[in-house]
PDB file of C-alpha atoms in Angstrom:
ATOM      1  CA  MET I   1    -168.970  54.207  51.075  1.00 52.00           C
ATOM      2  CA  ALA I   2    -170.802  51.698  48.957  1.00 59.00           C
ATOM      3  CA  ARG I   3    -172.155  54.531  46.872  1.00 63.00           C
ATOM      4  CA  GLY I   4    -168.625  55.862  46.192  1.00 60.00           C
ATOM      5  CA  ALA I   5    -167.363  52.438  45.170  1.00 63.00           C
ATOM      6  CA  PHE I   6    -170.376  52.042  42.897  1.00 60.00           C
ATOM      7  CA  ALA I   7    -169.716  55.459  41.333  1.00 57.00           C
ATOM      8  CA  HIS I   8    -166.029  54.620  40.774  1.00 60.00           C
ATOM      9  CA  GLY I   9    -166.957  51.252  39.251  1.00 59.00           C
ATOM     10  CA  LEU I  10    -169.521  52.865  36.965  1.00 53.00           C
ATOM     11  CA  LEU I  11    -167.000  55.532  35.918  1.00 54.00           C
ATOM     12  CA  ALA I  12    -164.414  52.821  35.132  1.00 57.00           C
ATOM     13  CA  ILE I  13    -166.949  50.948  32.993  1.00 63.00           C
ATOM     14  CA  VAL I  14    -167.932  54.104  31.080  1.00 53.00           C
ATOM     15  CA  LEU I  15    -164.301  55.139  30.535  1.00 53.00           C
ATOM     16  CA  GLY I  16    -163.357  51.606  29.520  1.00 57.00           C
ATOM     17  CA  PHE I  17    -166.220  51.539  27.016  1.00 55.00           C
ATOM     18  CA  ALA I  18    -165.186  54.943  25.621  1.00 54.00           C
ATOM     19  CA  VAL I  19    -161.529  53.922  25.300  1.00 52.00           C
ATOM     20  CA  GLY I  20    -162.495  50.570  23.765  1.00 53.00           C
ATOM     21  CA  THR I  21    -164.793  52.282  21.250  1.00 55.00           C
ATOM     22  CA  LYS I  22    -162.064  54.744  20.283  1.00 57.00           C
ATOM     23  CA  LEU I  23    -159.547  51.865  19.961  1.00 52.00           C
ATOM     24  CA  MET I  24    -161.943  49.953  17.699  1.00 58.00           C
ATOM     25  CA  ALA I  25    -162.376  53.074  15.543  1.00 58.00           C
ATOM     26  CA  VAL I  26    -158.581  53.443  15.208  1.00 57.00           C
ATOM     27  CA  GLN I  27    -158.192  49.744  14.349  1.00 59.00           C
ATOM     28  CA  ALA I  28    -160.956  49.990  11.742  1.00 62.00           C
ATOM     29  CA  SER I  29    -159.108  52.815   9.983  1.00 71.00           C
ATOM     30  CA  LEU I  30    -155.837  50.858   9.717  1.00 75.00           C
ATOM     31  CA  PRO I  31    -155.196  49.204   6.322  1.00 77.00           C
ATOM     32  CA  VAL I  32    -155.514  45.435   6.148  1.00 77.00           C
ATOM     33  CA  TYR I  33    -152.830  43.581   4.212  1.00 78.00           C
ATOM     34  CA  GLU I  34    -153.689  40.193   2.781  1.00 81.00           C
ATOM     35  CA  ARG I  35    -151.069  38.016   1.165  1.00 79.00           C
ATOM     36  CA  GLU I  36    -151.867  36.460  -2.195  1.00 81.00           C
ATOM     37  CA  VAL I  37    -151.101  32.777  -2.420  1.00 76.00           C
ATOM     38  CA  PHE I  38    -150.515  31.121  -5.774  1.00 72.00           C
ATOM     39  CA  THR I  39    -150.628  27.421  -6.486  1.00 74.00           C
ATOM     40  CA  TYR I  40    -149.156  25.734  -9.512  1.00 71.00           C
ATOM     41  CA  SER I  41    -150.386  22.418 -10.862  1.00 74.00           C
ATOM     42  CA  ALA I  42    -147.185  20.920 -12.252  1.00 70.00           C
ATOM     43  CA  LEU I  43    -148.716  17.884 -13.985  1.00 76.00           C
ATOM     44  CA  GLY I  44    -145.292  16.247 -14.103  1.00 72.00           C
ATOM     45  CA  ARG I  45    -143.414  19.422 -15.068  1.00 75.00           C
ATOM     46  CA  ARG I  46    -140.960  21.437 -13.006  1.00 70.00           C
ATOM     47  CA  ASP I  47    -142.530  24.233 -10.949  1.00 70.00           C
ATOM     48  CA  PRO I  48    -141.245  27.484 -12.549  1.00 73.00           C
ATOM     49  CA  PHE I  49    -141.664  29.305  -9.232  1.00 70.00           C
ATOM     50  CA  GLN I  50    -139.019  27.132  -7.539  1.00 69.00           C
ATOM     51  CA  PRO I  51    -135.336  28.083  -7.832  1.00 67.00           C
ATOM     52  CA  LEU I  52    -133.171  26.131 -10.265  1.00 66.00           C
ATOM     53  CA  ASP I  53    -130.300  25.694  -7.799  1.00 61.00           C
ATOM     54  CA  VAL I  54    -131.781  23.774  -4.878  1.00 52.00           C
ATOM     55  CA  GLY I  55    -128.434  23.342  -3.099  1.00 51.00           C
ATOM     56  CA  GLU I  56    -127.122  20.439  -1.063  1.00 50.00           C
ATOM     57  CA  GLN I  57    -130.402  19.573   0.664  1.00 54.00           C
ATOM     58  CA  GLU I  58    -131.627  17.795  -2.484  1.00 70.00           C
ATOM     59  CA  GLY I  59    -128.532  15.637  -2.936  1.00 78.00           C
ATOM     60  CA  PRO I  60    -125.683  15.486  -5.435  1.00 87.00           C
ATOM     61  CA  ARG I  61    -125.878  16.315  -9.128  1.00 87.00           C
ATOM     62  CA  PHE I  62    -125.643  13.211 -11.290  1.00 89.00           C
ATOM     63  CA  ALA I  63    -122.885  14.782 -13.410  1.00 88.00           C
ATOM     64  CA  ASP I  64    -120.689  15.015 -10.289  1.00 90.00           C
ATOM     65  CA  LEU I  65    -121.030  11.329  -9.291  1.00 92.00           C
ATOM     66  CA  THR I  66    -118.476   8.586  -9.896  1.00 93.00           C
ATOM     67  CA  LEU I  67    -119.010   4.938  -9.084  1.00 95.00           C
ATOM     68  CA  SER I  68    -116.376   3.886  -6.535  1.00 93.00           C
ATOM     69  CA  GLY I  69    -117.432   0.276  -6.064  1.00 93.00           C
ATOM     70  CA  VAL I  70    -120.182  -2.314  -5.965  1.00 94.00           C
ATOM     71  CA  LEU I  71    -120.933  -4.984  -3.374  1.00 93.00           C
ATOM     72  CA  TYR I  72    -122.875  -7.341  -5.614  1.00 92.00           C
ATOM     73  CA  ASN I  73    -125.220  -9.867  -4.022  1.00 91.00           C
ATOM     74  CA  PRO I  74    -128.440 -10.458  -5.976  1.00 87.00           C
ATOM     75  CA  GLU I  75    -129.897 -12.680  -3.242  1.00 90.00           C
ATOM     76  CA  VAL I  76    -129.699 -10.197  -0.361  1.00 90.00           C
ATOM     77  CA  GLY I  77    -129.408  -6.931  -2.288  1.00 91.00           C
ATOM     78  CA  SER I  78    -126.471  -5.138  -3.787  1.00 93.00           C
ATOM     79  CA  VAL I  79    -124.975  -1.865  -2.574  1.00 95.00           C
ATOM     80  CA  ALA I  80    -123.198   0.720  -4.716  1.00 95.00           C
ATOM     81  CA  THR I  81    -120.727   3.267  -3.359  1.00 95.00           C
ATOM     82  CA  LEU I  82    -120.660   6.585  -5.202  1.00 95.00           C
ATOM     83  CA  THR I  83    -118.513   9.667  -4.675  1.00 93.00           C
ATOM     84  CA  ASP I  84    -119.445  13.275  -5.352  1.00 92.00           C
ATOM     85  CA  ARG I  85    -116.369  14.684  -7.147  1.00 91.00           C
ATOM     86  CA  ARG I  86    -117.288  18.246  -6.211  1.00 89.00           C
ATOM     87  CA  THR I  87    -117.659  17.766  -2.440  1.00 90.00           C
ATOM     88  CA  GLY I  88    -115.830  14.465  -1.854  1.00 91.00           C
ATOM     89  CA  ARG I  89    -118.866  13.077  -0.039  1.00 92.00           C
ATOM     90  CA  ARG I  90    -119.578   9.355  -0.389  1.00 94.00           C
ATOM     91  CA  TYR I  91    -123.006   7.801  -0.827  1.00 94.00           C
ATOM     92  CA  ARG I  92    -124.179   4.211  -0.407  1.00 95.00           C
ATOM     93  CA  ALA I  93    -127.186   3.306  -2.510  1.00 94.00           C
ATOM     94  CA  ARG I  94    -129.461   0.320  -3.086  1.00 95.00           C
ATOM     95  CA  GLU I  95    -131.908  -0.272  -5.907  1.00 95.00           C
ATOM     96  CA  GLY I  96    -134.745   2.258  -5.687  1.00 94.00           C
ATOM     97  CA  ASP I  97    -132.734   4.873  -3.734  1.00 94.00           C
ATOM     98  CA  LEU I  98    -132.802   8.489  -4.879  1.00 92.00           C
ATOM     99  CA  LEU I  99    -129.556  10.478  -5.133  1.00 91.00           C
ATOM    100  CA  GLY I 100    -130.453  14.041  -6.057  1.00 87.00           C
ATOM    101  CA  GLU I 101    -132.170  13.862  -9.421  1.00 87.00           C
ATOM    102  CA  ALA I 102    -131.097  10.230 -10.088  1.00 92.00           C
ATOM    103  CA  ARG I 103    -132.869   7.058  -8.968  1.00 94.00           C
ATOM    104  CA  VAL I 104    -130.927   3.782  -8.780  1.00 95.00           C
ATOM    105  CA  GLU I 105    -132.784   1.421 -11.093  1.00 96.00           C
ATOM    106  CA  ARG I 106    -130.492  -1.623 -11.129  1.00 95.00           C
ATOM    107  CA  ILE I 107    -127.131  -2.558  -9.649  1.00 95.00           C
ATOM    108  CA  LEU I 108    -124.898  -4.722 -11.841  1.00 94.00           C
ATOM    109  CA  GLN I 109    -121.646  -6.502 -10.938  1.00 92.00           C
ATOM    110  CA  ASP I 110    -119.545  -3.576 -12.158  1.00 92.00           C
ATOM    111  CA  GLY I 111    -122.046  -0.805 -12.874  1.00 95.00           C
ATOM    112  CA  VAL I 112    -125.231   0.937 -11.831  1.00 95.00           C
ATOM    113  CA  ASP I 113    -128.205   1.847 -14.037  1.00 96.00           C
ATOM    114  CA  PHE I 114    -129.890   5.164 -13.188  1.00 96.00           C
ATOM    115  CA  VAL I 115    -133.012   6.997 -14.267  1.00 94.00           C
ATOM    116  CA  ILE I 116    -132.363  10.758 -14.145  1.00 91.00           C
ATOM    117  CA  ALA I 117    -135.203  13.280 -14.096  1.00 87.00           C
ATOM    118  CA  ASN I 118    -134.327  16.853 -15.119  1.00 81.00           C
ATOM    119  CA  PHE I 119    -137.100  19.403 -15.576  1.00 77.00           C
ATOM    120  CA  GLY I 120    -139.683  16.690 -16.214  1.00 79.00           C
ATOM    121  CA  VAL I 121    -137.547  14.829 -18.782  1.00 86.00           C
ATOM    122  CA  ARG I 122    -136.333  11.327 -17.856  1.00 90.00           C
ATOM    123  CA  ARG I 123    -133.264   9.620 -19.277  1.00 92.00           C
ATOM    124  CA  ARG I 124    -131.326   6.456 -18.483  1.00 95.00           C
ATOM    125  CA  GLU I 125    -127.592   6.341 -17.825  1.00 93.00           C
ATOM    126  CA  THR I 126    -125.128   3.783 -16.498  1.00 94.00           C
ATOM    127  CA  LEU I 127    -122.066   4.465 -14.377  1.00 93.00           C
ATOM    128  CA  TRP I 128    -119.309   1.851 -14.460  1.00 95.00           C
ATOM    129  CA  VAL I 129    -116.596   1.055 -11.933  1.00 91.00           C
ATOM    130  CA  ARG I 130    -113.318   2.372 -13.325  1.00 81.00           C
ATOM    131  CA  ARG I 131    -110.976  -0.425 -14.236  1.00 70.00           C
ATOM    132  CA  GLU I 132    -107.793  -0.550 -16.268  1.00 61.00           C
ATOM    133  CA  GLY I 133    -108.582  -0.588 -19.970  1.00 55.00           C
ATOM    134  CA  ARG I 134    -112.189   0.565 -19.491  1.00 51.00           C
ATOM    135  CA  GLU I 135    -113.579   4.053 -19.672  1.00 53.00           C
ATOM    136  CA  GLY I 136    -115.994   4.742 -16.828  1.00 47.00           C
ATOM    137  CA  GLY I 137    -117.877   7.621 -15.433  1.00 47.00           C
TER     138      GLY I 137
END
C-alpha cells in the first residue's frame, strides 16, 4: 500500500512538473506590454500634457468672480465674500487663500487685490464691492 501511495505521489510530482514547464513555455511566448511614462519639467510653465479645462475641482475662474462684500478687520484678519456668477456658488477668502487661478494678496475696506496666474504669466487685479456711483467687477 505504501508503494502505491509512493507511486501516485511520484506520478503527481512528474505530471505537475510537466504541466508547470509547459505553462512556463506558454507564458514565455506571450508578448509583454510595458507602458511608457513621460515626465515634464515645467520650470514654472504650464504642463502642455494637462488639459486646459480642469473643471470645478480647481475652483472658479477669476473672470466669473464678483466681490459681494468685505468684513474688514486688520487686527484679526479680514474676510472677503465672492460669488461665482456662472454657478452662483459663494466663497469666503482670507489673505493668502487660493481661488482657482487667483490668490488673495490683500483685502481692503471695499476691495480685494489678487494675483492671477494663467499659463505661467502672473498679473495683478483688484475687485471692488459694487456701490452706487462706482463701477466694480
